[in-house]
Coordinates of C-alpha atoms in Angstrom, one line a residue:
X1238 CA 135.3 -18.3 65.3
X1239 CA 135.5 -21.9 64.1
X1240 CA 139.0 -22.9 63.1
X1241 CA 140.0 -26.1 61.2
X1242 CA 143.5 -27.6 61.4
X1243 CA 145.0 -30.8 60.1
X1244 CA 147.5 -33.0 61.9
X1245 CA 148.1 -36.8 62.1
X1246 CA 150.2 -36.9 65.3
X1247 CA 148.2 -34.8 67.7
X1248 CA 146.1 -37.8 68.8
X1249 CA 149.3 -39.5 70.1
X1250 CA 150.3 -36.3 72.0
X1251 CA 146.8 -36.1 73.6
X1252 CA 146.9 -39.9 74.4
X1253 CA 150.4 -39.4 76.0
X1254 CA 151.7 -42.2 73.8
X1255 CA 155.3 -43.2 73.1
X1256 CA 155.3 -41.8 69.6
X1257 CA 157.8 -39.4 68.0
X1258 CA 155.2 -36.7 67.3
X1259 CA 156.4 -33.6 65.4
X1260 CA 156.9 -30.2 67.0
X1261 CA 153.8 -28.9 65.2
X1262 CA 151.6 -31.3 67.2
X1263 CA 152.9 -29.9 70.5
X1264 CA 152.5 -26.3 69.2
X1265 CA 149.0 -27.0 68.0
X1266 CA 147.9 -28.4 71.4
X1267 CA 149.0 -25.1 72.9
X1268 CA 147.2 -23.0 70.2
X1269 CA 144.0 -25.0 70.9
X1270 CA 144.4 -24.2 74.7
X1271 CA 144.7 -20.5 74.0
X1272 CA 141.9 -20.3 71.4
X1273 CA 139.5 -22.2 73.7
X1274 CA 140.3 -19.7 76.5
X1275 CA 138.9 -17.0 74.2
X1276 CA 135.7 -19.0 73.3
X1277 CA 136.8 -20.1 69.8
X1278 CA 136.3 -23.7 68.6
X1279 CA 139.0 -25.8 67.0
X1280 CA 138.6 -28.9 64.8
X1281 CA 141.5 -31.1 63.7
X1282 CA 141.3 -33.4 60.7
X1283 CA 143.2 -36.5 61.5
X1284 CA 143.4 -40.3 60.9
X1285 CA 140.5 -42.6 60.9
X1286 CA 139.9 -44.0 64.4
X1287 CA 141.7 -41.2 66.3
X1288 CA 138.6 -39.9 68.1
X1289 CA 138.0 -43.3 69.7
X1290 CA 141.8 -43.7 70.4
X1291 CA 142.0 -40.4 72.4
X1292 CA 138.6 -40.9 74.0
X1293 CA 136.6 -38.4 76.0
X1294 CA 138.2 -35.2 77.2
X1295 CA 139.8 -34.0 74.0
X1296 CA 140.4 -30.2 74.0
X1297 CA 139.3 -30.0 70.4
X1298 CA 137.0 -31.7 67.8
X1299 CA 139.0 -34.6 66.4
X1300 CA 137.6 -35.3 63.0
X1301 CA 138.3 -38.8 61.5
X1302 CA 139.2 -38.8 57.8
X1303 CA 141.2 -41.7 56.3
X1304 CA 143.7 -44.4 57.1
X1305 CA 147.1 -43.0 56.0
X1306 CA 148.5 -46.6 55.8
X1307 CA 146.2 -47.6 53.0
X1308 CA 146.1 -46.8 49.4
X1309 CA 148.3 -46.7 46.3
X1310 CA 151.2 -44.2 46.4
X1311 CA 150.3 -40.7 45.0
X1312 CA 147.1 -42.0 43.5
X1313 CA 145.5 -42.4 46.9
X1314 CA 145.4 -38.6 47.3
X1315 CA 143.0 -38.2 44.4
X1316 CA 140.6 -41.2 44.8
X1317 CA 140.6 -41.3 48.6
X1318 CA 142.5 -38.8 50.7
X1319 CA 141.4 -35.5 49.2
X1320 CA 137.7 -36.5 48.8
X1321 CA 137.7 -37.6 52.5
X1322 CA 139.3 -34.4 53.7
X1323 CA 137.0 -32.2 51.7
X1324 CA 133.9 -34.1 52.8
X1325 CA 134.9 -33.9 56.5
X1326 CA 135.8 -30.2 56.2
X1327 CA 132.4 -29.4 54.6
X1328 CA 130.6 -31.1 57.4
X1329 CA 132.5 -29.1 60.0
X1330 CA 131.8 -25.7 58.3
X1331 CA 134.9 -23.8 59.5
X1332 CA 135.4 -20.0 59.3
X1333 CA 139.0 -20.5 58.4
X1334 CA 141.5 -23.2 57.5
X1335 CA 145.0 -23.3 59.0
X1336 CA 147.8 -25.8 58.0
X1337 CA 151.4 -26.1 59.1
X1338 CA 154.5 -28.2 58.0
X1339 CA 155.6 -28.0 54.4
X1340 CA 154.3 -30.8 52.3
X1341 CA 151.4 -32.2 50.3
X1342 CA 148.8 -31.2 52.9
X1343 CA 149.7 -27.5 52.4
X1344 CA 148.4 -27.8 48.8
X1345 CA 145.5 -30.0 49.8
X1346 CA 144.2 -27.7 52.5
X1347 CA 144.6 -24.7 50.3
X1348 CA 142.4 -26.5 47.8
X1349 CA 139.9 -27.5 50.5
X1350 CA 139.7 -23.9 51.8
X1351 CA 139.1 -22.6 48.3
X1352 CA 136.2 -25.1 47.7
X1353 CA 134.7 -24.1 51.0
X1354 CA 135.1 -20.4 50.2
X1355 CA 137.0 -19.6 53.4
X1356 CA 140.5 -18.1 54.0
X1357 CA 143.5 -20.4 54.0
X1358 CA 146.4 -19.6 56.4
X1359 CA 149.8 -21.3 56.6
X1360 CA 151.8 -21.5 59.8
X1361 CA 155.5 -21.9 59.1
X1362 CA 156.9 -24.8 61.2
X1363 CA 160.6 -24.6 60.4
X1364 CA 163.2 -22.2 59.0
X1365 CA 163.9 -24.5 56.1
X1366 CA 160.2 -24.4 55.1
X1367 CA 160.6 -20.6 54.7
X1368 CA 164.0 -20.4 52.9
X1369 CA 163.4 -23.2 50.4
X1370 CA 165.8 -25.8 51.9
X1371 CA 162.9 -28.1 52.6
X1372 CA 162.8 -28.9 48.8
X1373 CA 165.7 -31.2 49.3
X1374 CA 163.7 -33.5 51.6
X1375 CA 160.4 -33.4 49.8
X1376 CA 159.4 -35.5 46.9
X1377 CA 158.7 -33.5 43.7
X1378 CA 154.9 -33.8 44.0
X1379 CA 155.1 -32.8 47.7
X1380 CA 157.2 -29.7 46.9
X1381 CA 154.8 -28.8 44.1
X1382 CA 151.8 -29.1 46.5
X1383 CA 153.6 -27.0 49.1
X1384 CA 154.4 -24.2 46.7
X1385 CA 150.8 -24.3 45.4
X1386 CA 149.5 -23.9 49.0
X1387 CA 151.9 -21.0 49.8
X1388 CA 150.8 -19.2 46.6
X1389 CA 147.2 -19.4 47.6
X1390 CA 147.6 -18.5 51.3
X1391 CA 146.0 -15.3 52.3
X1392 CA 148.2 -15.1 55.4
X1393 CA 151.5 -16.8 56.3
X1394 CA 152.2 -16.7 60.0
X1395 CA 155.9 -17.0 60.9
X1396 CA 157.6 -18.2 64.0
X1397 CA 160.5 -15.8 63.8
X1398 CA 161.8 -12.8 61.9
X1399 CA 164.2 -15.0 59.8
X1400 CA 161.2 -16.9 58.3
X1401 CA 159.4 -13.6 57.5
X1402 CA 162.5 -12.2 55.8
X1403 CA 163.1 -15.4 53.8
X1404 CA 159.5 -15.5 52.6
X1405 CA 159.6 -11.8 51.6
X1406 CA 161.8 -12.8 48.7
X1407 CA 159.2 -15.3 47.3
X1408 CA 155.9 -14.1 48.8
X1409 CA 156.4 -10.4 49.3
X1410 CA 152.8 -9.6 48.7
X1411 CA 151.4 -12.0 51.3
X1412 CA 151.3 -10.8 54.9
X1413 CA 154.0 -12.5 56.9
X1414 CA 153.5 -11.5 60.6
X1415 CA 155.6 -13.1 63.3
X1416 CA 153.9 -14.7 66.3
X1417 CA 156.1 -16.7 68.7
X1418 CA 154.9 -20.1 69.9
X1419 CA 152.6 -20.5 72.9
X1420 CA 153.4 -22.8 75.7
X1421 CA 151.6 -23.9 78.9
X1422 CA 152.9 -26.6 81.2
X1423 CA 150.5 -29.5 81.7
X1424 CA 149.2 -29.6 85.3
X1425 CA 151.2 -28.1 88.1
X1426 CA 154.7 -26.8 87.5
X1427 CA 157.5 -28.9 89.0
X1428 CA 159.4 -27.2 91.9
X1429 CA 162.4 -25.2 90.8
X1430 CA 165.4 -27.5 91.3
X1431 CA 168.5 -25.8 92.7
X1432 CA 171.9 -26.3 91.0
X1433 CA 172.8 -28.9 93.7
X1434 CA 170.0 -31.1 92.5
X1435 CA 171.0 -31.1 88.8
X1436 CA 173.5 -33.6 87.6
X1437 CA 173.3 -34.0 83.8
X1438 CA 173.1 -32.1 80.5
X1439 CA 169.8 -32.9 78.7
X1440 CA 169.4 -33.5 75.0
X1441 CA 166.0 -34.2 73.5
X1442 CA 164.8 -34.9 70.0
X1443 CA 164.0 -37.4 67.3
X1444 CA 167.1 -39.1 66.0
X1445 CA 167.3 -37.6 62.5
X1446 CA 169.8 -35.6 60.5
X1447 CA 168.3 -32.2 61.4
X1448 CA 169.1 -32.7 65.1
X1449 CA 172.9 -33.2 64.4
X1450 CA 173.7 -36.1 66.7
X1451 CA 177.4 -36.1 65.5
X1452 CA 177.9 -32.7 67.2
X1453 CA 176.4 -34.1 70.4
X1454 CA 178.9 -37.0 70.1
X1455 CA 181.9 -34.7 69.7
X1456 CA 180.9 -32.5 72.6
X1457 CA 180.3 -35.5 74.9
X1458 CA 183.7 -37.0 74.0
X1459 CA 185.4 -33.7 74.7
X1460 CA 183.8 -33.3 78.1
X1461 CA 184.2 -36.7 79.8
X1462 CA 183.5 -35.3 83.3
X1463 CA 180.1 -34.0 82.2
X1464 CA 177.2 -36.4 82.4
X1465 CA 174.7 -36.4 79.4
X1466 CA 171.2 -37.9 79.3
X1467 CA 169.9 -38.3 75.8
X1468 CA 166.1 -38.6 75.4
X1469 CA 164.3 -39.4 72.2
X1470 CA 163.5 -42.1 69.7
X1471 CA 164.2 -43.1 66.1
X1472 CA 162.0 -42.0 63.2
X1473 CA 160.5 -44.7 61.0
X1474 CA 163.2 -44.2 58.4
X1475 CA 166.3 -43.5 60.6
X1476 CA 169.4 -42.7 58.5
X1477 CA 172.5 -45.0 58.8
X1478 CA 174.6 -42.1 60.1
X1479 CA 172.2 -41.5 63.0
X1480 CA 172.3 -45.2 63.8
X1481 CA 176.1 -45.2 63.9
X1482 CA 176.2 -42.1 66.0
X1483 CA 173.8 -43.6 68.5
X1484 CA 176.0 -46.7 68.8
X1485 CA 179.0 -44.5 69.5
X1486 CA 177.1 -42.5 72.1
X1487 CA 176.0 -45.7 73.8
X1488 CA 179.7 -46.6 74.1
X1489 CA 180.6 -43.5 76.1
X1490 CA 180.7 -43.8 79.9
X1491 CA 179.4 -40.3 80.4
X1492 CA 176.3 -40.7 78.2
X1493 CA 173.0 -42.3 79.1
X1494 CA 170.4 -43.1 76.5
X1495 CA 167.0 -42.9 78.3
X1496 CA 164.7 -43.5 75.4
X1497 CA 161.4 -41.8 74.8
X1498 CA 160.1 -39.5 77.5
X1499 CA 156.3 -39.2 77.7
X1500 CA 154.9 -35.7 77.4
X1501 CA 153.7 -35.7 81.0
X1502 CA 157.3 -36.5 82.1
X1503 CA 159.2 -34.0 80.0
X1504 CA 159.3 -31.2 82.5
X1505 CA 160.5 -33.4 85.3
X1506 CA 163.2 -34.7 83.0
X1507 CA 164.3 -31.2 82.1
X1508 CA 164.0 -29.8 85.6
X1509 CA 166.9 -32.0 86.9
X1510 CA 169.2 -31.0 84.1
X1511 CA 171.9 -28.3 84.3
X1512 CA 170.9 -27.2 80.8
X1513 CA 169.2 -28.3 77.6
X1514 CA 171.7 -28.7 74.9
X1515 CA 170.5 -28.2 71.3
X1516 CA 172.8 -29.3 68.5
X1517 CA 170.3 -28.9 65.6
X1518 CA 171.4 -27.6 62.2
X1519 CA 168.1 -25.7 62.0
X1520 CA 164.8 -25.3 63.9
X1521 CA 161.9 -22.8 63.7
X1522 CA 160.8 -22.0 67.3
X1523 CA 161.7 -25.2 69.2
X1524 CA 158.9 -26.2 71.7
X1525 CA 161.5 -28.0 73.8
X1526 CA 163.2 -24.6 74.4
X1527 CA 160.0 -23.4 76.0
X1528 CA 159.6 -26.6 78.0
X1529 CA 163.2 -26.3 79.3
X1530 CA 162.7 -22.7 80.3
X1531 CA 159.5 -23.5 82.0
X1532 CA 161.3 -26.1 84.1
X1533 CA 163.9 -23.4 85.0
X1534 CA 166.5 -25.0 82.8
X1535 CA 168.8 -22.8 80.7
X1536 CA 169.2 -23.5 77.0
X1537 CA 172.5 -23.8 75.1
X1538 CA 172.2 -23.7 71.4
X1539 CA 173.7 -22.2 68.2
X1540 CA 173.1 -18.6 67.2
X1541 CA 171.4 -19.8 64.0
X1542 CA 168.8 -21.8 66.0
X1543 CA 168.1 -19.1 68.7
X1544 CA 164.7 -17.7 67.5
X1545 CA 164.9 -13.9 67.3
X1546 CA 167.9 -14.2 69.7
X1547 CA 165.6 -14.7 72.7
X1548 CA 168.1 -17.0 74.5
X1549 CA 171.0 -14.6 74.1
X1550 CA 169.1 -11.3 74.6
X1551 CA 167.3 -12.4 77.8
X1552 CA 170.3 -14.3 79.2
X1553 CA 168.4 -17.6 79.3
X1554 CA 171.5 -19.8 78.7
X1555 CA 173.7 -19.1 75.7
X1556 CA 173.9 -19.0 71.9
X1557 CA 177.2 -20.1 70.3
X1558 CA 178.7 -19.0 67.0
X1559 CA 180.4 -22.3 66.4
X1560 CA 181.1 -25.8 67.8
X1561 CA 184.0 -24.7 70.0
X1562 CA 181.9 -22.0 71.6
X1563 CA 179.1 -24.4 72.2
X1564 CA 181.4 -26.9 73.8
X1565 CA 182.9 -24.1 76.0
X1566 CA 179.4 -22.9 77.0
X1567 CA 178.5 -26.4 78.3
X1568 CA 181.7 -26.6 80.3
X1569 CA 181.2 -23.1 81.8
X1570 CA 177.6 -23.6 82.7
X1571 CA 178.4 -27.0 84.3
X1572 CA 180.8 -25.3 86.8
X1573 CA 178.8 -22.1 87.2
X1574 CA 178.4 -20.9 90.8
X1575 CA 175.2 -22.2 92.4
X1576 CA 173.7 -18.8 93.3
X1577 CA 174.3 -17.5 89.8
X1578 CA 172.8 -20.6 88.3
X1579 CA 169.7 -20.4 90.5
X1580 CA 169.1 -16.8 89.5
X1581 CA 169.3 -17.8 85.8
X1582 CA 166.8 -20.6 86.4
X1583 CA 164.3 -18.2 87.9
X1584 CA 164.8 -15.8 85.0
X1585 CA 164.1 -18.7 82.5
X1586 CA 160.7 -19.6 84.1
X1587 CA 159.7 -15.9 84.4
X1588 CA 160.4 -15.3 80.8
X1589 CA 158.1 -18.1 79.5
X1590 CA 155.2 -17.1 81.8
X1591 CA 155.5 -13.4 80.8
X1592 CA 155.9 -14.0 77.0
X1593 CA 154.3 -17.3 75.9
X1594 CA 151.0 -17.8 77.7
X1595 CA 148.6 -19.6 75.3
X1596 CA 145.8 -17.1 75.9
X1597 CA 148.0 -14.1 75.1
X1598 CA 149.5 -15.7 72.0
X1599 CA 146.1 -16.8 70.8
X1600 CA 144.8 -13.3 71.1
X1601 CA 147.7 -12.1 68.8
X1602 CA 146.7 -14.8 66.3
X1603 CA 143.0 -14.0 66.4
X1604 CA 143.7 -10.3 65.8
X1605 CA 145.5 -11.4 62.6
X1606 CA 142.7 -13.7 61.5
X1607 CA 139.7 -11.5 62.2
X1608 CA 139.9 -9.3 59.1
X1609 CA 140.2 -12.3 56.7
X1610 CA 137.2 -14.1 58.4
X1611 CA 135.2 -10.9 58.3
X1612 CA 135.9 -10.4 54.6
X1613 CA 135.0 -14.0 53.7

């Protein structure tokens, strides 16, 4: 099978660059790993010059299209971007087109797939993309394109049950299967660090409203004896509130801002943490959860962000109902007995290996795609 994706941040992930790539790029890298293991070929439409930027050794076919920094707003899609994508897709001759992340490219890739006469599949990237809350952050034309794409998708693959149930209200006739994210650690797994070698609570993410930095600030203030290390970088259009919160975090003696952590260093960073703290308002299936669990690091998050309750059901950390519970969970895990903690760390790693191997998840995905490709 020949699959065609689109993403403009994957080249930075493959190049191990200091760039705030989205979660879909990390997820896509793991899908490509699993699909390749089964003998399938993946192409990724991306920005002009990306192929040379990444160089030899790319796990997929990087297909240069256009320079996203050039062109007149909105009009550029019609006189430049869409023709470029359609031309590149025609040359690649895929069996199926898959797109993720709500926005203008959902509609564009649905249109491209239709012109090529191949199935179009959308992979949901976030809970808000499924329940409609994404409309608040999208421009009108972006939201229109997104709804157009969803309406023409022959298959919508969800990350969790919440997304499938939310889409049932608007796209009940479209198949909405749930396939959890794949994840494979790059290279050799770091050694399992015992509790005695862990001395901070880790927080990772892009500094934007979704990640809820104010909650992190309140928890850090309430637990002055707990050391926090905050990894991440600002998006190009960082909100004023996030900037103020960062300044407040920088002023706390128990908080260290470590900046961007390269993809190849993420597991080492997480392996020395007592836990990964997630304060997000919403997610989908956070890749950093899988990275933390692979490092043997428990995850503490909110119930609404725990995908299909995997953290809670498998005792891989904790899922709190509210802010008070989350703060208490951090304090309790910080002082947990070393033997009990080490047993939890082993359980975390074993869970990821057993349930999220790229080859196994790719096999699930291919079984879903096969009937559509055969019919086309």
